[in-house]
Short mmCIF file of C-alpha atoms and ligand atoms in Angstrom, two decimals:
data_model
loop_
_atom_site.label_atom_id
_atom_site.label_comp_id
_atom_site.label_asym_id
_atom_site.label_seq_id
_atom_site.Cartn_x
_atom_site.Cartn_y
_atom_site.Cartn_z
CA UNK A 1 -238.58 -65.53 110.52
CA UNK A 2 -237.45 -64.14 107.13
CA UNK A 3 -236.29 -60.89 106.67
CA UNK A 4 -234.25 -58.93 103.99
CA UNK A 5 -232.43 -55.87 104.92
CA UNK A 6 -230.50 -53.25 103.19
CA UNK A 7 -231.92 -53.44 99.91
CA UNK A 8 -230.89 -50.72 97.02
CA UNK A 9 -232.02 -50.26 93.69
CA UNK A 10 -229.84 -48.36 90.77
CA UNK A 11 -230.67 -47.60 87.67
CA UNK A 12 -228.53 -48.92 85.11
CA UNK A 13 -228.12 -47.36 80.91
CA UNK A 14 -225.21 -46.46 80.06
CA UNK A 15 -221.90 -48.46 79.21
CA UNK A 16 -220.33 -46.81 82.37
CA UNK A 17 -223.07 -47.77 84.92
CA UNK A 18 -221.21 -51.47 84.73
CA UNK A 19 -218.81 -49.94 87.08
CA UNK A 20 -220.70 -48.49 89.46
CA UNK A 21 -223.08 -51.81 89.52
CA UNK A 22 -219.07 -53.53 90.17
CA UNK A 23 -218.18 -51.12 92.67
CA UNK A 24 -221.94 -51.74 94.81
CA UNK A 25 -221.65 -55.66 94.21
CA UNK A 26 -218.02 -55.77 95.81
CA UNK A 27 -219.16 -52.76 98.89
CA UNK A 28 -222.12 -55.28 99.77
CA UNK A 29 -220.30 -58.49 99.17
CA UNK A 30 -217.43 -57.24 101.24
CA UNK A 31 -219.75 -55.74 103.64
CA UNK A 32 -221.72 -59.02 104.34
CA UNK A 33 -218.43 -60.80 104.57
CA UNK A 34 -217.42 -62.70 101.68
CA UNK A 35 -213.94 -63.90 101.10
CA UNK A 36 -211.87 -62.11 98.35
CA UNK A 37 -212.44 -65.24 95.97
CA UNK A 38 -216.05 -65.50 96.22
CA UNK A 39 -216.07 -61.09 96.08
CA UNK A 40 -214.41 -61.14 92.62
CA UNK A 41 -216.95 -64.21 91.84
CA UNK A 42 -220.01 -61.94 92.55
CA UNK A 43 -218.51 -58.52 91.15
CA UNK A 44 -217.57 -60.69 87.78
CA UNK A 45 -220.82 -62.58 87.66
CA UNK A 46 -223.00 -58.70 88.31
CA UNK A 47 -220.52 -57.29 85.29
CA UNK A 48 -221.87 -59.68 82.70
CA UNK A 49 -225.35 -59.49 83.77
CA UNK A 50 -225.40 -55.34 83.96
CA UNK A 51 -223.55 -55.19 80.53
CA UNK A 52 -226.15 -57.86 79.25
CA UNK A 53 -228.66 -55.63 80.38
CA UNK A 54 -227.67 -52.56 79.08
CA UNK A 55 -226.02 -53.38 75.54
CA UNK A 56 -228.87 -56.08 74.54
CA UNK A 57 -232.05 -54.68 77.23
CA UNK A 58 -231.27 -50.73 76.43
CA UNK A 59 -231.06 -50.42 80.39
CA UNK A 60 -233.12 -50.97 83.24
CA UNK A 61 -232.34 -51.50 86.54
CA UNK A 62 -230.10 -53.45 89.25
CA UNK A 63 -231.24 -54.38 92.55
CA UNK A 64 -229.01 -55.59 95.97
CA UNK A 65 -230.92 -57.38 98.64
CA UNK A 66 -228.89 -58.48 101.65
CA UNK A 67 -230.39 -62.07 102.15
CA UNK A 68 -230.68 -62.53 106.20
CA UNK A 69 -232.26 -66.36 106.98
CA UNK A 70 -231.73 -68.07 110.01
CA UNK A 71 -230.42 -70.79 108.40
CA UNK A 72 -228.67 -69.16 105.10
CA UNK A 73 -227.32 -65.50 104.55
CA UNK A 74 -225.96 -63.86 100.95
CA UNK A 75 -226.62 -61.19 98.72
CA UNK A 76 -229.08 -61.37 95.88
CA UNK A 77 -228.58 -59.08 92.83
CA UNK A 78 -231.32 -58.51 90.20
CA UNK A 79 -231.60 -56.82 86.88
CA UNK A 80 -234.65 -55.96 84.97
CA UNK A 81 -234.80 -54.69 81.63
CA UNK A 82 -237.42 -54.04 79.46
CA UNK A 83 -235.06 -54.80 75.95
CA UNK A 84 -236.72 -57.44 73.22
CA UNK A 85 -236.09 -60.42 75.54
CA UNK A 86 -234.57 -63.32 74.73
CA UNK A 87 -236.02 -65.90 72.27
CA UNK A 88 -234.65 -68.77 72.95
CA UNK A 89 -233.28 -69.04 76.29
CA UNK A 90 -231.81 -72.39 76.54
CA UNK A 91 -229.82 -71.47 73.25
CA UNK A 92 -228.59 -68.15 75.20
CA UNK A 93 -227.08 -69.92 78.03
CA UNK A 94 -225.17 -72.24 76.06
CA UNK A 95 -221.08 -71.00 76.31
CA UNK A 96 -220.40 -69.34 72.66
CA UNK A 97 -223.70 -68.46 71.67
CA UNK A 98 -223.92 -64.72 71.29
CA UNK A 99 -226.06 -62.15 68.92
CA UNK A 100 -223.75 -59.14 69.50
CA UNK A 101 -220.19 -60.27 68.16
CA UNK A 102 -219.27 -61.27 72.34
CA UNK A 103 -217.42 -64.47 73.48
CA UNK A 104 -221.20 -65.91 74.92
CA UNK A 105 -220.10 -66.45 78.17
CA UNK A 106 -221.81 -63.86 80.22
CA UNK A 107 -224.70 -65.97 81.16
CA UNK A 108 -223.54 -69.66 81.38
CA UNK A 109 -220.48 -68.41 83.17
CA UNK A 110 -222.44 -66.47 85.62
CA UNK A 111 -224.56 -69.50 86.64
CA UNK A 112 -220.94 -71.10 87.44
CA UNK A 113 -219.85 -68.47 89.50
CA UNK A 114 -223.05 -67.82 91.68
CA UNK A 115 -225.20 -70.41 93.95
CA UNK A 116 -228.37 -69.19 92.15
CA UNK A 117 -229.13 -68.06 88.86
CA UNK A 118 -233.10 -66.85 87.67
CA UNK A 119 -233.79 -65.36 84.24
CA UNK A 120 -236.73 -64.75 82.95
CA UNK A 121 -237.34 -63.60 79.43
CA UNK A 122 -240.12 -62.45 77.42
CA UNK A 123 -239.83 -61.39 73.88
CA UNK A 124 -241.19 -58.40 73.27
CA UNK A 125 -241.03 -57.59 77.31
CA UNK A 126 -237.79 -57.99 78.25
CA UNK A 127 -235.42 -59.95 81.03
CA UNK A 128 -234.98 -60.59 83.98
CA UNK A 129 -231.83 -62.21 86.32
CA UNK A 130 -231.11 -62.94 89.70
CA UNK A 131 -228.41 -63.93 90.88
CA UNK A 132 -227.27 -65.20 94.46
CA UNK A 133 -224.57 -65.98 96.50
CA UNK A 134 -224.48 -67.30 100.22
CA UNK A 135 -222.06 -66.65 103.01
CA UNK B 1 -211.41 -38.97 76.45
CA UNK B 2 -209.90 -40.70 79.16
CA UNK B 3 -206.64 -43.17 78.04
CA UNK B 4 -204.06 -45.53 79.83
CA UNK B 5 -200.54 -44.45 79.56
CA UNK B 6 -198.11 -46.48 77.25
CA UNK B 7 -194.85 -46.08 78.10
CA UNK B 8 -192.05 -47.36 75.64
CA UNK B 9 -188.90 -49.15 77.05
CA UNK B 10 -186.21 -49.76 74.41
CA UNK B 11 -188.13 -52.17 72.20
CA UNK B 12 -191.18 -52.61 74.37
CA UNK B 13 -194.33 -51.10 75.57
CA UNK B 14 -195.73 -51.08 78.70
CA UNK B 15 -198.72 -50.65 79.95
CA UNK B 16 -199.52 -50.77 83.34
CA UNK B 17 -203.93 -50.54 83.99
CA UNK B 18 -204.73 -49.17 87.33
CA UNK B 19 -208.28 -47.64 86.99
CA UNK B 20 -211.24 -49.37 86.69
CA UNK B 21 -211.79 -50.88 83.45
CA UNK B 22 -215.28 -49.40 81.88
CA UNK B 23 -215.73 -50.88 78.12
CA UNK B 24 -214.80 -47.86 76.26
CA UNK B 25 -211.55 -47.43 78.03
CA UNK B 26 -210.42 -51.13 76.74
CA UNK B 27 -211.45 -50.31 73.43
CA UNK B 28 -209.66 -47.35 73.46
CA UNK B 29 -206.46 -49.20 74.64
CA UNK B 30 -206.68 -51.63 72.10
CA UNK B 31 -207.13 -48.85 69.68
CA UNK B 32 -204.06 -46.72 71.24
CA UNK B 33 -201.52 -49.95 71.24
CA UNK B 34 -201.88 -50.62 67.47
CA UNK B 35 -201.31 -47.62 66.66
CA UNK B 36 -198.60 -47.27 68.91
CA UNK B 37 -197.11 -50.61 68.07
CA UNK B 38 -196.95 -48.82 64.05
CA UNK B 39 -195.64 -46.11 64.78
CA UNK B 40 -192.51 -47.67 67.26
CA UNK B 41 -192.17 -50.79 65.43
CA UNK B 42 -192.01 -52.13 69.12
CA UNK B 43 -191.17 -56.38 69.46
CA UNK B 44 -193.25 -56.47 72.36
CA UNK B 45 -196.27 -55.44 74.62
CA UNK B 46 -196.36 -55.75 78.60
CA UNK B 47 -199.47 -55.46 80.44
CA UNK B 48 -199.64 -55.16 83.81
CA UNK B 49 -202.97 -56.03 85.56
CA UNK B 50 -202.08 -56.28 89.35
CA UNK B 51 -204.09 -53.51 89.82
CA UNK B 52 -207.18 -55.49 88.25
CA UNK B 53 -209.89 -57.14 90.78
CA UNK B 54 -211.63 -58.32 87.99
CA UNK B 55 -211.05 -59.45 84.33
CA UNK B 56 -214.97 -60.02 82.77
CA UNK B 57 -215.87 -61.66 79.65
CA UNK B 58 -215.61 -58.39 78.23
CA UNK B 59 -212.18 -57.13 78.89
CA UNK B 60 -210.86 -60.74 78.51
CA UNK B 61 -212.35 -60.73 75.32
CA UNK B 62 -209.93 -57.08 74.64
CA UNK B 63 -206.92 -58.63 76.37
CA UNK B 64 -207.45 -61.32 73.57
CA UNK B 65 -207.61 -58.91 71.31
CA UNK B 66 -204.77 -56.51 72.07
CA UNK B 67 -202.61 -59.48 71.43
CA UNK B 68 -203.88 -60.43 68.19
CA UNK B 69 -203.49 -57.19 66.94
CA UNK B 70 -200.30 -56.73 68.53
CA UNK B 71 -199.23 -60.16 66.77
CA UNK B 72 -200.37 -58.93 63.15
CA UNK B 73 -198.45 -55.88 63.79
CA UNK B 74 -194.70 -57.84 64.63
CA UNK B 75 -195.33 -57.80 68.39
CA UNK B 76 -195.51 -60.17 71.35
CA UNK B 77 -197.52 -59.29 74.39
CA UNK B 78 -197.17 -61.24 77.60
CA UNK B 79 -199.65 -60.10 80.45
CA UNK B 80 -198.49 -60.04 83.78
CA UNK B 81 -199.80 -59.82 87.53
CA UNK B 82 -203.16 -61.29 87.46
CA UNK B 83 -204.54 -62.06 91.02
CA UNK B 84 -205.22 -65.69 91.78
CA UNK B 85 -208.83 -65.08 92.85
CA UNK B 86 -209.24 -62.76 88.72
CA UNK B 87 -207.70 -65.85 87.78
CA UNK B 88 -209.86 -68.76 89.05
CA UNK B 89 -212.82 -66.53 88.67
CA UNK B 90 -212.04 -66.61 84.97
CA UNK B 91 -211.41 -69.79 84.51
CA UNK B 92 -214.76 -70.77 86.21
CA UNK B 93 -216.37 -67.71 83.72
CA UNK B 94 -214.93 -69.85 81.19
CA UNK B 95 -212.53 -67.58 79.59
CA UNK B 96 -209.41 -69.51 78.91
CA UNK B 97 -207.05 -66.87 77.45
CA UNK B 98 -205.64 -69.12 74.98
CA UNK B 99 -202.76 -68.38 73.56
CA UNK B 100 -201.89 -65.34 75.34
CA UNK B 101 -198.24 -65.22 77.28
CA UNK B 102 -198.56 -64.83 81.18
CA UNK B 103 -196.01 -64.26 83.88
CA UNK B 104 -196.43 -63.80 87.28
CA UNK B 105 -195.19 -60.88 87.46
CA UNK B 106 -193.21 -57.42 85.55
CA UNK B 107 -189.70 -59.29 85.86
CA UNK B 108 -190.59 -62.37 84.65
CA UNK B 109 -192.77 -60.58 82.04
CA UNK B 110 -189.95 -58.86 80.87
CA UNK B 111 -187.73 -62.07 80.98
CA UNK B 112 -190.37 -63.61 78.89
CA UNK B 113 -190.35 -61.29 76.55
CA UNK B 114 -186.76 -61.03 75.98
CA UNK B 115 -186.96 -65.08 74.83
CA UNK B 116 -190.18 -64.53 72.61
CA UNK B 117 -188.42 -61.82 70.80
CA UNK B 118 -185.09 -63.67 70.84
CA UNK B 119 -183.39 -60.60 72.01
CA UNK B 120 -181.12 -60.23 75.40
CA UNK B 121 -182.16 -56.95 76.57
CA UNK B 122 -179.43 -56.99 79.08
CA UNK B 123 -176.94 -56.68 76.93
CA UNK B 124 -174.16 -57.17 79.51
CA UNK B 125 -175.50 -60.23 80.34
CA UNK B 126 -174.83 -63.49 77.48
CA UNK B 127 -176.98 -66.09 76.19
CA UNK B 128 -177.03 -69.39 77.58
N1 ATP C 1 -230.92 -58.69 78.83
C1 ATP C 1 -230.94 -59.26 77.63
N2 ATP C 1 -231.86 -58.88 76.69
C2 ATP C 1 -231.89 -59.46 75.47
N3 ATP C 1 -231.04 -60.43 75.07
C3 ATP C 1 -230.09 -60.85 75.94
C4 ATP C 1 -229.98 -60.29 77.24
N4 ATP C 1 -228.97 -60.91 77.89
C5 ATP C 1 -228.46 -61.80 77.02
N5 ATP C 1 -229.12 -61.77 75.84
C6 ATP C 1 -228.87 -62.62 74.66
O1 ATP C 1 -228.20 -63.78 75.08
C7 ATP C 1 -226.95 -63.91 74.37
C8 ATP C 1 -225.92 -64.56 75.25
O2 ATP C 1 -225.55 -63.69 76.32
P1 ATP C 1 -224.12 -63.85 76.98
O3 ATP C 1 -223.97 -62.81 78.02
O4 ATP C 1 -223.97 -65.27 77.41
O5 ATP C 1 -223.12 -63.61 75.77
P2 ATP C 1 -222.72 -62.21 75.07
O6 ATP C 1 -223.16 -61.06 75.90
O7 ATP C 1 -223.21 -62.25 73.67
O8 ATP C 1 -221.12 -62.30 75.07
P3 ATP C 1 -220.18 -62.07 76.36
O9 ATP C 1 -221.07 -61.98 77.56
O10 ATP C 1 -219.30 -63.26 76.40
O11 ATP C 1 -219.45 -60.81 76.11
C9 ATP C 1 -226.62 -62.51 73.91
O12 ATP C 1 -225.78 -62.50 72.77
C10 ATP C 1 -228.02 -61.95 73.62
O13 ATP C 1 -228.47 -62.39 72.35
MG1 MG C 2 -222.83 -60.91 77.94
#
C-alpha cells in the first residue's frame, strides 16, 4: 500500500512567489509534524530551489506531496521549470559555483539539509528538483 | 515600495526585521542603510532578526553585505537574535557569516557595539 495525499501545485514567477512557496513548505511541514529544526531545514532548502527556479528557469512551478508509506512518511517538494537548464550539473552543485553573481550554495546546501535531493536538467528544456524530507 | 524602519539611537541604527524577507525588500534595506549610515555619520548598525524563521543563501548573502557597506562607510554592524534552529540550518546551508559581529541578543548587541566603537554609551557608567 502506497498512497500520497494532499498534494498542491503553485505556480511560481515572480521574485515574491519565494514567499508564498516558504509560507506552504512550513504550513505542510508543520502540518505533517516536523520539529521546528527540521521546519526551518525544509522552508530554507524550498527558498533556494524556488528562487533557483525563478531567477535562472524564468518560473515554473512548485509542487507539495504529503508522502504517506507504511514504513516512511515526509513531504516531497518539486519544482519544474522550463529555463535553459543547466549544463553542467556536477559543476552546479559544487558550493561557490554560481552564473548569477550568488554565493553558489543554493543547491549543494539544499542536498545537506533534505534526505533526498533529484534534479534533472536539460539544456535547452529546463530543470527539475525534488526534494524530500521524512518524519 | 515597501521598507523596514531604521530607527537612530544616539550614534547607532537599528533595525529591527519583522516581516517576511522577499528579495527586493533586502535589497532595499541594504540600499536604505548606506544611505542612512551617510547621511548620520552613525558608528554602528544593529540588526535584529528574532523575528526571522529563516535566513537563505540569499538574505545571508545581504546580511553580508549590509555590513560591508556599513564598514566602508565608518560603521560596525553586529546582528543580533538569530534562532538556534536559522542558525544550524545555516550552517548546514553552508553560509558561515564570516566576519560579521553576533550577539545573542539587543543588550548584548548594544554592549558589543559600544566596545567595537570604543565608545561607553552609558556615560554614567566608567571604563574598566
Ligand atoms: N533552475 C535552474 N535553471 C538553470 N540554471 C540553474 C537553475 N538552478 C541552478 N542553476 C545554475 O546552477 C548554479 C548554482 O546554483 P546555486 O543555487 O547553487 O547557486 P546560486 O543560485 O548561483 O547562488 P545562491 O543560491 O548561493 O544564491 C546557478 O548559478 C545557475 O547557473
Ligand atoms: Mg541559488
Amino acid at each position: 500500500m502506497e498512497a500520497a495525499i494532499e498534494e498542491k501545485t503553485i505556480k511560481i514567477k515572480e521574485s515574491n512567489d519565494v514567499v508564498t512557496v516558504r509560507r506552504e513548505a512550513r504550513e505542510y511541514a508543520e502540518k505533517l509534524g516536523f520539529n521546528l529544526l527540521e521546519q526551518t531545514k525544509i522552508v530554507t532548502a524550498a527558498s533556494e530551489i524556488a528562487r533557483n527556479a525563478i531567477v535562472f528557469g524564468g518560473g515554473g512551478i512548485a509542487r507539495f506531496t504529503t508522502i504517506e508509506k507504511p514504513d516512511k512518511r515526509g513531504l516531497q517538494i518539486s519544482f519544474i521549470d522550463h529555463g535553459p537548464g543547466i549544463e553542467d550539473i556536477e559543476a552546479a552543485m559544487k558550493d561557490g559555483y554560481t552564473t548569477g553573481g550568488g554565493l553558489g550554495l543554493g543547491l549543494g546546501g539544499t542536498k545537506r539539509l533534505m534526505d533526498e535531493f533529484h534534479i534533472r536538467s536539460e539544456p535547452g528544456k529546463g530543470t527539475s528538483v525534488t526534494i524530500v524530507k521524512y518524519l | 515600495m515597501e521598507h523596514i524602519p531604521i530607527l537612530k539611537m544616539g550614534e547607532y541604527l537599528l533595525v529591527s526585521i519583522q516581516v517576511d524577507m522577499h528579495d527586493q525588500l533586502a535589497i532595499t534595506l541594504q540600499n536604505d542603510l548606506a544611505e542612512k549610515i551617510a547621511k548620520t555619520g552613525a558608528k554602528g548598525v544593529l540588526i535584529d532578526i528574532s523575528a526571522l524563521d529563516i535566513v537563505d543563501s540569499f538574505i545571508g548573502r545581504m546580511l553580508g553585505n549590509i555590513a560591508s557597506i556599513s564598514k566602508v562607510l565608518g560603521a560596525e554592524t553586529v546582528l543580533v537574535g538569530m534562532q538556534p534552529a536559522v542558525a544550524i540550518t545555516l550552517v548546514e546551508l553552508g553560509l558561515s557569516l564570516k566576519g560579521m559581529h553576533t550577539a545573542l541578543n539587543v543588550e548584548k548587541g548594544m554592549q558589543l557595539l559600544s566596545r567595537l566603537t570604543g565608545k561607553d554609551q552609558d556615560y554614567t557608567s566608567r571604563k574598566q
